[in-house]
Short mmCIF file of C-alpha atoms in Angstrom, two decimals:
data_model
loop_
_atom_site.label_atom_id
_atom_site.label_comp_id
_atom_site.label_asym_id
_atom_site.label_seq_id
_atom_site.Cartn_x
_atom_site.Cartn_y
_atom_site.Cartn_z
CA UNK A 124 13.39 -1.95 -49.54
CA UNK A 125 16.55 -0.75 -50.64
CA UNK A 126 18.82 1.32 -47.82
CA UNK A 127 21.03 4.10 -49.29
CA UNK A 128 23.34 5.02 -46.70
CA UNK A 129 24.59 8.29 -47.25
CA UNK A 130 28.00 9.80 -46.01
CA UNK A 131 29.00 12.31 -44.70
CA UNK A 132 26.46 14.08 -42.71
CA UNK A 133 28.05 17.34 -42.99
CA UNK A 134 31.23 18.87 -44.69
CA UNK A 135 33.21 22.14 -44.37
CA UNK A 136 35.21 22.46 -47.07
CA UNK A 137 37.38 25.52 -48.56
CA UNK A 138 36.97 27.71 -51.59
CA UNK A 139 38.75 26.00 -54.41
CA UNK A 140 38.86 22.41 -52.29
CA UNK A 141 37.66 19.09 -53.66
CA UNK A 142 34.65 17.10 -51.78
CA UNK A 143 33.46 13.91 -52.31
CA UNK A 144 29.74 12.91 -51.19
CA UNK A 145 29.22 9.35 -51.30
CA UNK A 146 26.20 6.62 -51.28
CA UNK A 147 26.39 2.91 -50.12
CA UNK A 148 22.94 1.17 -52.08
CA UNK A 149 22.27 -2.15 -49.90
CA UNK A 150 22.04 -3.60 -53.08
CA UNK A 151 22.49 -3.97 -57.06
CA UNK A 152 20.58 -0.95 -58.26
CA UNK A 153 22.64 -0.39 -61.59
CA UNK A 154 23.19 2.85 -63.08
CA UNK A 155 19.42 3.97 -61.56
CA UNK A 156 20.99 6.38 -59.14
CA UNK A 157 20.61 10.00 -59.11
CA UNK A 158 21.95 13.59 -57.13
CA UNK A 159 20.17 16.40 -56.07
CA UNK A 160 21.12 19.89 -54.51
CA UNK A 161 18.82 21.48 -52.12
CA UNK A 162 19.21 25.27 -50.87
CA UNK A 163 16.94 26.56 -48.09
CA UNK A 164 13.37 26.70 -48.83
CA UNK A 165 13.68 25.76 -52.29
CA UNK A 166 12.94 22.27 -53.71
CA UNK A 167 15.82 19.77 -54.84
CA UNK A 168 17.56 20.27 -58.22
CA UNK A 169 18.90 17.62 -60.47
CA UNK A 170 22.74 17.24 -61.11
CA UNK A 171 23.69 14.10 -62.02
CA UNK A 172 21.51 11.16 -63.88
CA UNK A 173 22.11 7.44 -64.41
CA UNK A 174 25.13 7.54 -61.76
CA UNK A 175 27.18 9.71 -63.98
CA UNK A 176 25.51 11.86 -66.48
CA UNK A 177 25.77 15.65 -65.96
CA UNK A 178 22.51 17.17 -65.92
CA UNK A 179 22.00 20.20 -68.37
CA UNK A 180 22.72 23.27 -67.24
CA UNK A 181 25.23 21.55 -64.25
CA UNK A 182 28.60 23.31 -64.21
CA UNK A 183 31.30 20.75 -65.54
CA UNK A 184 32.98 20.71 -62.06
CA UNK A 185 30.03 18.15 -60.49
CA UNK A 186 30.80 14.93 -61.57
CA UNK A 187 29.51 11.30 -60.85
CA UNK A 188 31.23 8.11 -60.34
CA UNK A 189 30.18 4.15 -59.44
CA UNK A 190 32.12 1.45 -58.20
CA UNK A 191 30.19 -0.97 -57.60
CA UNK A 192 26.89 -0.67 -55.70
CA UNK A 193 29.02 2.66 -54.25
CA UNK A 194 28.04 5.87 -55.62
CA UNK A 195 30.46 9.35 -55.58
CA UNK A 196 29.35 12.85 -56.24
CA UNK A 197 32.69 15.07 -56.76
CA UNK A 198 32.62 18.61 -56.84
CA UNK A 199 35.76 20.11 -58.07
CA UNK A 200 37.30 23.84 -57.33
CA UNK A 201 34.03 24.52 -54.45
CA UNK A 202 32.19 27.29 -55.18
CA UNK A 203 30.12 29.45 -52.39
CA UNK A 204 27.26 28.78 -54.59
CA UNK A 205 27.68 25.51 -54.09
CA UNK A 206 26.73 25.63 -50.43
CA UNK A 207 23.28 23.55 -50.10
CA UNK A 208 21.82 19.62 -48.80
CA UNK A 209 22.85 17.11 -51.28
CA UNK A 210 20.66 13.89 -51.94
CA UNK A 211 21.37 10.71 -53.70
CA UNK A 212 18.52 8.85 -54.62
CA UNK A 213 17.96 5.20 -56.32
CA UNK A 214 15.28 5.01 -58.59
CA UNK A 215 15.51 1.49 -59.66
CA UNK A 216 12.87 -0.03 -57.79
CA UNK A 217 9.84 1.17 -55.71
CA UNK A 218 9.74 2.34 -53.16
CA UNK A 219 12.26 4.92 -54.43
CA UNK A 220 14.71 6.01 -51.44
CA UNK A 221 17.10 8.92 -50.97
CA UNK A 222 19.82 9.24 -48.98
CA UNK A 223 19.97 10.99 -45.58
CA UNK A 224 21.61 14.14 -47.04
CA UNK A 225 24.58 15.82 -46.91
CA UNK A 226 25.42 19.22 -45.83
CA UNK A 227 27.88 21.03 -47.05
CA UNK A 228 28.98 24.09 -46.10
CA UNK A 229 32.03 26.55 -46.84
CA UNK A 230 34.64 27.52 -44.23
CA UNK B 1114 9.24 25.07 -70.82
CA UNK B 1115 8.74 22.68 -68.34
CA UNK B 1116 6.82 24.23 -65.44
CA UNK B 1117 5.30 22.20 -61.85
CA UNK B 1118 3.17 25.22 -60.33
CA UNK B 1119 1.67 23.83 -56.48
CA UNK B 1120 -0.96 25.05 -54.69
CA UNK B 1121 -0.59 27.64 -52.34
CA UNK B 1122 0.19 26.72 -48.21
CA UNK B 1123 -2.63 24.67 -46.28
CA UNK B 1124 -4.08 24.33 -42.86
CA UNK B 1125 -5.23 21.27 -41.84
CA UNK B 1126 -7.60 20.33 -38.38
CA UNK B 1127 -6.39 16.67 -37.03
CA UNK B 1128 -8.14 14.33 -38.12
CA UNK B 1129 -9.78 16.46 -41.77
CA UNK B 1130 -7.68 15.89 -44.77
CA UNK B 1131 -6.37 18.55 -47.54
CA UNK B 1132 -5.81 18.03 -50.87
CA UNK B 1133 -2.52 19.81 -53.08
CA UNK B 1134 -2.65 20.31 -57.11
CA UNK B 1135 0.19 20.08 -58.87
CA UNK B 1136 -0.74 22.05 -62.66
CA UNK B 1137 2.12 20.52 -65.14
CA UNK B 1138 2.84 22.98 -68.85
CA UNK B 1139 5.58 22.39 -70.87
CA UNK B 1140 5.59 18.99 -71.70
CA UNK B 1141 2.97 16.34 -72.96
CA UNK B 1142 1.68 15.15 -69.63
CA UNK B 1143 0.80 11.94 -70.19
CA UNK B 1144 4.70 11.07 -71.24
CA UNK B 1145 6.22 11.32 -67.83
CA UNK B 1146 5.05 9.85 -64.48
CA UNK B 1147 4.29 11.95 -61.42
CA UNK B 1148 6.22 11.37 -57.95
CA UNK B 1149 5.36 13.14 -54.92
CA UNK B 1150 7.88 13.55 -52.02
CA UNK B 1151 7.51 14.79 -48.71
CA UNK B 1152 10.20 16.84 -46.75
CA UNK B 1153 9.19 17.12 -42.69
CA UNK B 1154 10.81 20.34 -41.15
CA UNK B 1155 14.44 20.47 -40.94
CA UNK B 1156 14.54 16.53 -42.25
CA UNK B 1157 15.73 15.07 -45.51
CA UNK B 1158 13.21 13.71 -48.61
CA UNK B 1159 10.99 11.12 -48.68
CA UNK B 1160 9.52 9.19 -51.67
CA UNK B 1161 5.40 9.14 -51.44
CA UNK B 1162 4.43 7.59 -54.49
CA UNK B 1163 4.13 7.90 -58.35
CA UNK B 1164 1.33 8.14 -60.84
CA UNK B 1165 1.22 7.53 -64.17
CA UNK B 1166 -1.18 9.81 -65.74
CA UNK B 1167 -2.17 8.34 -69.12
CA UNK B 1168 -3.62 4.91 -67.29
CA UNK B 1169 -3.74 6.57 -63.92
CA UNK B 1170 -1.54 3.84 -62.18
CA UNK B 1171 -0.15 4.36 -58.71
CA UNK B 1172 2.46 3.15 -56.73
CA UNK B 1173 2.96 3.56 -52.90
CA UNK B 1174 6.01 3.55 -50.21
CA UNK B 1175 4.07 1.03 -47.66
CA UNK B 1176 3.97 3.85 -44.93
CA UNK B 1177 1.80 6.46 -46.97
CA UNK B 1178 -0.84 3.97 -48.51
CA UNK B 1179 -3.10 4.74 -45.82
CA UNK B 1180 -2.56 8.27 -45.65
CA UNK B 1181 -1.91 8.98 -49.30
CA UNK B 1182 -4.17 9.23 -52.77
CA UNK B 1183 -2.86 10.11 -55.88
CA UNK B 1184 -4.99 11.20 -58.49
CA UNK B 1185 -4.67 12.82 -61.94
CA UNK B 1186 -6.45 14.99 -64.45
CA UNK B 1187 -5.30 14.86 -67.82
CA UNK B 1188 -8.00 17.35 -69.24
CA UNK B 1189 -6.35 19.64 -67.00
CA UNK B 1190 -2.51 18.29 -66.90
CA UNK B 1191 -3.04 18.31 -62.89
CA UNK B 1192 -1.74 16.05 -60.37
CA UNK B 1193 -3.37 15.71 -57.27
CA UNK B 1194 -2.14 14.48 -53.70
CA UNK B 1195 -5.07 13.83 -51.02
CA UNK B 1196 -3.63 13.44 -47.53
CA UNK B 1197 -6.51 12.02 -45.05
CA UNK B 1198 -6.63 11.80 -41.12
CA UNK B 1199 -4.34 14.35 -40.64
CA UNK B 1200 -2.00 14.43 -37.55
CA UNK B 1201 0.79 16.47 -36.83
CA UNK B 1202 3.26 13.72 -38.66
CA UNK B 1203 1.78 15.26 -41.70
CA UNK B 1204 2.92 18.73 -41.01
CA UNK B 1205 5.66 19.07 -43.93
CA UNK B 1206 5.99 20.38 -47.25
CA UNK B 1207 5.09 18.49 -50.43
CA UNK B 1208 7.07 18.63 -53.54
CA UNK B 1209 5.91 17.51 -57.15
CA UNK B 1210 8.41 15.61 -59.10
CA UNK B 1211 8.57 14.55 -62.94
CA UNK B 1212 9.98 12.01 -64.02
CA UNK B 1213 10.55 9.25 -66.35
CA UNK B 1214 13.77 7.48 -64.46
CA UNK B 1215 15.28 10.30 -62.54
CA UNK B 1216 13.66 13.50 -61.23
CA UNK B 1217 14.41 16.19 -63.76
CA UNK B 1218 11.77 18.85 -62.38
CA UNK B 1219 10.35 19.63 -59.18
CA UNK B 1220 7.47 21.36 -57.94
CA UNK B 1221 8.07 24.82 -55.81
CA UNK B 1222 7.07 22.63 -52.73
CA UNK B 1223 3.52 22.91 -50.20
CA UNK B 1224 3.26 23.34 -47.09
CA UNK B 1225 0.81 21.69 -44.98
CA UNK B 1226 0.63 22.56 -41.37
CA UNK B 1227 -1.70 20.44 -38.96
CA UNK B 1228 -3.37 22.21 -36.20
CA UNK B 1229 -6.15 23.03 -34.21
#
């Protein structure tokens, strides 16, 4: 199975800051890499797609990188709305694994 | 628009089993596969399984093959999850997922809650 390790666990960040979220696949898994924003008791919503591909309706200041089998989720200029559990997950061979989650919260 | 509308919340004896619907509009529901993911209380996601629901193929994770079936009705564009010999392990909320790489739309979530 491919491990996603996911770092870090939690993050307090400022208004205005940038945060980066990032994802270590134990292997090759391509551009088949995905993030997701959880609030409470609501289910995950998509952000980015194939490692870097804003999903519609995404403000412009999430953004996705790769370097390798490492995978970044950047959030520019933090927003309180942007408070939430974020997930990476790779989707490029079964079974499908996310990430432990990160949670990020605003100071 | 795409819509994933779950059954309402369930209460499962050990050892019975419950079964969650997951009624798909929007789209042409044979195009895109159907994940289902499970999220234990206060823990992260986990990836059940897929079906695809124009041949009815299914794929496992190796840990829910015994507890999981996934089934699919395209006369009604419903998904189905049966989860058998409950224990409390199972106690969690279930979310739908489409997809045809990534997941673009998700279910509101069910929750299933094991007890006697």
């Amino acid at each position: 199975d491919i491990q996603m390790t996911q770092s870090p666990a939690s993050l307090s960040a400022s208004l205005e800051e940038i945060v980066t979220i990032t994802c270590q696949a134990s292997q090759d898994i391509g551009n088949y890499l995905s993030w997701y924003q959880q609030k409470p008791g609501k289910s995950p919503q998509l952000l980015i797609h194939s490692a870097t591909s804003l999903a519609d309706g995404v403000p412009s200041r999430f953004s996705g990188s790769r370097s390798g089998t490492q995978y970044s989720l950047k959030i520019n200029r933090l927003q309180v709305e942007d408070t939430g559990i974020y997930y990476c997950l790779q989707h490029y061979s079964a079974p499908l694994t996310f990430g432990s989650g990160t949670k990020l919260e605003i100071k | 628009e795409v819509q994933l509308q779950q059954s309402g919340p369930e209460v499962g004896r050990p050892g019975s089993s419950v079964k969650i619907s997951c009624k798909a509009s929007g789209y042409t529901f044979t195009d895109y596969v159907m994940n289902w993911v499970k999220q234990s209380p206060g823990q992260g996601l986990e990836w059940i399984g897929w079906i695809d629901p124009e041949y009815g193929s299914t794929d496992y994770a190796e840990k829910f093959k015994k507890k999981a079936t996934l089934t699919a009705d395209t006369s009604s564009n419903t998904a189905y999850i049966q989860l058998s010999s409950l224990t409390s392990e199972d106690t969690a909320t279930y979310f739908c997922a489409r997809s045809g790489w990534y997941f673009d739309f998700w279910g509101p979530g069910t929750m299933v809650t094991v007890s006697s």
